[in-house]
Short mmCIF file of C-alpha atoms in Angstrom, two decimals:
data_model
loop_
_atom_site.label_atom_id
_atom_site.label_comp_id
_atom_site.label_asym_id
_atom_site.label_seq_id
_atom_site.Cartn_x
_atom_site.Cartn_y
_atom_site.Cartn_z
CA UNK B 1 17.13 23.19 -38.88
CA UNK B 2 16.58 18.99 -39.18
CA UNK B 3 17.81 18.32 -35.77
CA UNK B 4 15.01 20.13 -33.94
CA UNK B 5 12.68 18.08 -36.04
CA UNK B 6 13.75 15.05 -34.62
CA UNK B 7 13.62 16.17 -31.40
CA UNK B 8 10.69 15.86 -29.13
CA UNK B 9 9.52 18.45 -27.08
CA UNK B 10 10.12 19.24 -23.60
CA UNK B 11 6.33 18.97 -22.59
CA UNK B 12 6.22 15.04 -23.96
CA UNK B 13 9.00 14.18 -21.93
CA UNK B 14 7.80 16.47 -18.61
CA UNK B 15 4.47 14.41 -19.27
CA UNK B 16 6.44 11.11 -19.33
CA UNK B 17 8.01 11.55 -16.78
CA UNK B 18 4.97 12.84 -14.19
CA UNK B 19 2.82 10.07 -16.02
CA UNK B 20 5.61 7.64 -14.63
CA UNK B 21 5.41 8.67 -11.46
CA UNK B 22 1.93 9.04 -10.68
CA UNK B 23 2.09 5.44 -11.60
CA UNK B 24 5.03 4.38 -9.62
CA UNK B 25 3.00 6.30 -6.32
CA UNK B 26 0.05 4.31 -7.30
CA UNK B 27 1.08 1.02 -7.01
CA UNK B 28 3.32 1.92 -4.14
CA UNK B 29 -0.44 2.79 -2.71
CA UNK B 30 -1.41 -0.35 -3.97
CA UNK B 31 1.18 -2.18 -2.31
CA UNK B 32 1.37 -0.29 1.26
CA UNK B 33 -2.57 -0.85 1.52
CA UNK B 34 -2.24 -4.63 0.85
CA UNK B 35 0.40 -4.95 3.30
CA UNK B 36 -1.91 -3.21 6.11
CA UNK B 37 -4.82 -5.51 5.13
CA UNK B 38 -2.18 -8.61 5.73
CA UNK B 39 -0.87 -7.28 8.85
CA UNK B 40 -4.49 -6.72 10.10
CA UNK B 41 -5.73 -10.02 8.87
CA UNK B 42 -2.92 -11.77 10.90
CA UNK B 43 -3.48 -9.99 13.89
CA UNK B 44 -7.42 -10.73 13.81
CA UNK B 45 -6.61 -14.42 13.34
CA UNK B 46 -4.02 -14.35 15.95
CA UNK B 47 -6.95 -12.48 18.65
CA UNK B 48 -9.06 -15.18 17.55
CA UNK B 49 -6.37 -18.25 18.48
CA UNK B 50 -5.63 -16.30 21.86
CA UNK B 51 -9.67 -16.81 22.87
CA UNK B 52 -9.48 -20.66 22.68
CA UNK B 53 -5.80 -20.51 24.39
CA UNK B 54 -6.25 -17.95 27.18
CA UNK B 55 -3.48 -16.28 26.88
CA UNK B 56 -4.62 -13.45 28.15
CA UNK B 57 -6.46 -12.12 30.89
CA UNK B 58 -8.74 -14.05 32.48
CA UNK B 59 -12.26 -12.99 31.85
CA UNK B 60 -14.91 -12.37 34.70
CA UNK B 61 -17.70 -14.98 34.63
CA UNK B 62 -21.15 -13.45 35.47
CA UNK B 63 -21.87 -15.00 38.63
CA UNK B 64 -25.85 -15.38 38.82
#
């Protein structure tokens, strides 16, 4: 019987496993969100720089 008292209940292990998976998922979500923000920021900077160099199609000039 003393051997059973030393063991943790299975629900404690399940809760620890679920908590670790939840934390890992949260960290992965934050990392993916930051990556998306960085990619969009870099693309936005590219569009700003492209406007000065006219690397895209020519803009129409209003005649008047």
